[in-house]
Structures are given as structure tokens and as C-alpha cells.
PDB file of C-alpha atoms in Angstrom:
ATOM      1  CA  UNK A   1       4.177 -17.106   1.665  1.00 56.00           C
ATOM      2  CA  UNK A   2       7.371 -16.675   3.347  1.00 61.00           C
ATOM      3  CA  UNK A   3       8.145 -13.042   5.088  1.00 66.00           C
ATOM      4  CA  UNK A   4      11.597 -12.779   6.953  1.00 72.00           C
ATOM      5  CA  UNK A   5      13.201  -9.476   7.789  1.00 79.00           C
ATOM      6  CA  UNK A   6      10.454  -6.922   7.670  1.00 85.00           C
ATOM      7  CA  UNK A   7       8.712  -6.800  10.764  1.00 87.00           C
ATOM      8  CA  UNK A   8       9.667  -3.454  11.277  1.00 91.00           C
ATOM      9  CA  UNK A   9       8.246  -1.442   7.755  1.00 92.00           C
ATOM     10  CA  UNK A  10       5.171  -3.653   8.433  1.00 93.00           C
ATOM     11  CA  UNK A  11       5.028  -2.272  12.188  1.00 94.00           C
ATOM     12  CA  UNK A  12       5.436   1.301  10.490  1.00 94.00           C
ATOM     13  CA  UNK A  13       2.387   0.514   8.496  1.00 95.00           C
ATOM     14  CA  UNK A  14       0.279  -0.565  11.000  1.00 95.00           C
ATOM     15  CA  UNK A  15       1.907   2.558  13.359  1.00 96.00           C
ATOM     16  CA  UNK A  16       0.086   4.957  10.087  1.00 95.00           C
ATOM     17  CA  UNK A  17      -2.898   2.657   9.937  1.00 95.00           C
ATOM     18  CA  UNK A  18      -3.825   2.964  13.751  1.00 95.00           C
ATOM     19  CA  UNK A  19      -3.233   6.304  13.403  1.00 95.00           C
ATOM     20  CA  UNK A  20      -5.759   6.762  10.480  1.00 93.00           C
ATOM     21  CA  UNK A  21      -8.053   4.820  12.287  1.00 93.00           C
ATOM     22  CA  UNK A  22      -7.762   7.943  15.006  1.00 95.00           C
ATOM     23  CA  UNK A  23      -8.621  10.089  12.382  1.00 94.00           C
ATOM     24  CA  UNK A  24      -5.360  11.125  11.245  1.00 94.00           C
ATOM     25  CA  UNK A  25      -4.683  11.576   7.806  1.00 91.00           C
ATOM     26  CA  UNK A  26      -2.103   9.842   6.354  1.00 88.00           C
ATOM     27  CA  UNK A  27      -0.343   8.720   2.784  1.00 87.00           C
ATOM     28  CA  UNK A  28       2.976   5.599   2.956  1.00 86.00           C
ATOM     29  CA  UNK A  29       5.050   5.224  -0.243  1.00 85.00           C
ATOM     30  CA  UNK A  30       7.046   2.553  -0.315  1.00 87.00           C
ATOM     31  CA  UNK A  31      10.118   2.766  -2.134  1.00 86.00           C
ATOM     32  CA  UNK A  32      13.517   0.570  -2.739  1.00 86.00           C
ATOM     33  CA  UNK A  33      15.538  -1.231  -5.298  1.00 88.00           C
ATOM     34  CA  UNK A  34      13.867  -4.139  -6.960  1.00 84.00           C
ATOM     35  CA  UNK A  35      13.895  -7.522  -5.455  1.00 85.00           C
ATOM     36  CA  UNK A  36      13.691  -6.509  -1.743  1.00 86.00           C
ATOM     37  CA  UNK A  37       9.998  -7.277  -0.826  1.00 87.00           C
ATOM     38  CA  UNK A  38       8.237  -4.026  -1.362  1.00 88.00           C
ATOM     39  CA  UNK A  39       5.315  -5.967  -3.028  1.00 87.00           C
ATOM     40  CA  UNK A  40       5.305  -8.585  -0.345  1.00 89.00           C
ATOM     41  CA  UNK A  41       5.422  -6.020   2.413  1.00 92.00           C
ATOM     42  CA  UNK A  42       2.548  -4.239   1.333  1.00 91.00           C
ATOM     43  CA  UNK A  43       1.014  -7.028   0.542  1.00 91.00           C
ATOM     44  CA  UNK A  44       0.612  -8.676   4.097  1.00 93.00           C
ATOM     45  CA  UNK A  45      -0.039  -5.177   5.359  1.00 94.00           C
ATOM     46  CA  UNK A  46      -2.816  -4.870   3.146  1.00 93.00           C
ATOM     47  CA  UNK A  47      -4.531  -7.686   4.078  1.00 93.00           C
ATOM     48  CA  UNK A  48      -4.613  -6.643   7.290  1.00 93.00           C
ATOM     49  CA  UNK A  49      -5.796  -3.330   6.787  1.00 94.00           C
ATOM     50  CA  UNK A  50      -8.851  -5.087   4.539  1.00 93.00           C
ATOM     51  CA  UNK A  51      -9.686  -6.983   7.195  1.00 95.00           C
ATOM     52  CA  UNK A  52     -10.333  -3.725   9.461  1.00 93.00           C
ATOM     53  CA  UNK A  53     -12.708  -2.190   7.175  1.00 90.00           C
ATOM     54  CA  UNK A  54      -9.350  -0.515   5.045  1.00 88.00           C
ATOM     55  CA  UNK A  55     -10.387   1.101   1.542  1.00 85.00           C
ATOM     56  CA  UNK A  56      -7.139  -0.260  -0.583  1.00 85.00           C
ATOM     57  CA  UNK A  57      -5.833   1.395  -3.644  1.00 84.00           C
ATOM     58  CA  UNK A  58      -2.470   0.635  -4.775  1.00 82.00           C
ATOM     59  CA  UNK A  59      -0.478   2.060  -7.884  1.00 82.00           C
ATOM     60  CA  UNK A  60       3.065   0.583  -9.004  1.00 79.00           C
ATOM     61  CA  UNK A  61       6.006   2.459 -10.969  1.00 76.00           C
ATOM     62  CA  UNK A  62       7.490   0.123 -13.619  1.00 74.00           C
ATOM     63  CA  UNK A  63      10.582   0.631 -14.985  1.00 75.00           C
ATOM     64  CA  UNK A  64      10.661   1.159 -18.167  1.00 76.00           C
ATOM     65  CA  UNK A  65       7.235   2.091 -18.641  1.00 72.00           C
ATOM     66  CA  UNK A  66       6.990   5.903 -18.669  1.00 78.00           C
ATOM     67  CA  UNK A  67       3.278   6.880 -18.344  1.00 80.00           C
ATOM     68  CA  UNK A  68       3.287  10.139 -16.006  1.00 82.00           C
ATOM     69  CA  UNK A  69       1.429   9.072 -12.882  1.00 85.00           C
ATOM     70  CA  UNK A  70       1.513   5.748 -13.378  1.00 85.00           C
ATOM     71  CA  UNK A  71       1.095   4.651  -9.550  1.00 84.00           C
ATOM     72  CA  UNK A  72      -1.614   6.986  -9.271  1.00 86.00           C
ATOM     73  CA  UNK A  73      -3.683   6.391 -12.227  1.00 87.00           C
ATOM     74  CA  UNK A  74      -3.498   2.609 -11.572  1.00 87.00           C
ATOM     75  CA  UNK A  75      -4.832   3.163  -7.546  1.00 87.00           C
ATOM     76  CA  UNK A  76      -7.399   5.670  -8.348  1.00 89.00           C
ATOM     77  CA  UNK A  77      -9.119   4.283 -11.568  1.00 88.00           C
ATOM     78  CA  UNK A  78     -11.204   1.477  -9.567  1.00 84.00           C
ATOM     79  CA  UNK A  79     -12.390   4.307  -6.948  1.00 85.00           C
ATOM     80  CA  UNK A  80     -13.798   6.455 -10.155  1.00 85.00           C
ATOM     81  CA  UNK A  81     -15.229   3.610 -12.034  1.00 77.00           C
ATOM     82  CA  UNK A  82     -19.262   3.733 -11.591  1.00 79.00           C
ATOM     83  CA  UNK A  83     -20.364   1.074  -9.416  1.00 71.00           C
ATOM     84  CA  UNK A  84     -23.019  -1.530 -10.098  1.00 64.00           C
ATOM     85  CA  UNK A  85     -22.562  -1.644 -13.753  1.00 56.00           C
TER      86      UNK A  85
END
């Protein structure tokens, strides 16, 4: 997978993610025009997080598609489905 050019957002992601790992609370939304890399970005970053014991829930906004709370619905449905079934 090829990443070029954002070394920077993902160095503001880990800056939040070391901080949460302090204890600090914290919440990233990643916005921008389609086609830049915001899915690639996040990602890399989220790999990384998993692999420090991260809990990752992610949520999209699709245009187009105009169910109300779309990105949150999508990244908090697998934390509320019952587990072991």
C-alpha cells in the first residue's frame, strides 16, 4: 500500500492516541474532499492503534446516502451487538 504525503495527519493521530493512552479523552474526525486519502490515513493509523491494545470503531458519511448519523450508527453497532452469539 503506497502512503506519500501524510506523515503529518498520521503524526496528529498518534499525538491524540498517546495522549489517550495518558488518560486523556479524546474524539479525531477526519474530514476532506473525496479522493485525498482520508480512508488510507486512518487506515494505517488504525492499525497501529490495534496493535497497542486500541478499541476501533469507525463510521463513514457517503454522499448521497442520507441516513442521519450515518458515521455513528455504522462505528457503534459492533460495540452494542451481544457478544458470543
Amino acid at each position: 500500500e503506497q502512503f506519500v504525503g501524510r506523515e503529518h495527519e498520521l503524526d496528529v493521530l498518534r499525538h491524540a492516541w498517546k495522549e489517550t493512552r495518558e488518560g486523556e479523552k479524546r474524539v479525531v474526525f477526519v474530514a476532506g474532499e473525496p479522493g485525498i486519502g482520508k480512508t488510507s490515513l486512518v487506515s494505517r493509523f488504525a492499525r497501529l492503534a490495534h496493535r497497542e491494545g486500541a478499541v476501533i470503531v469507525a463510521g463513514r458519511c457517503d454522499e448521497g446516502y442520507d441516513v442521519p448519523y450515518q458515521p455513528f450508527i455504522e462505528a457503534l453497532a459492533p460495540l452494542l451487538e451481544p457478544r458470543g452469539t
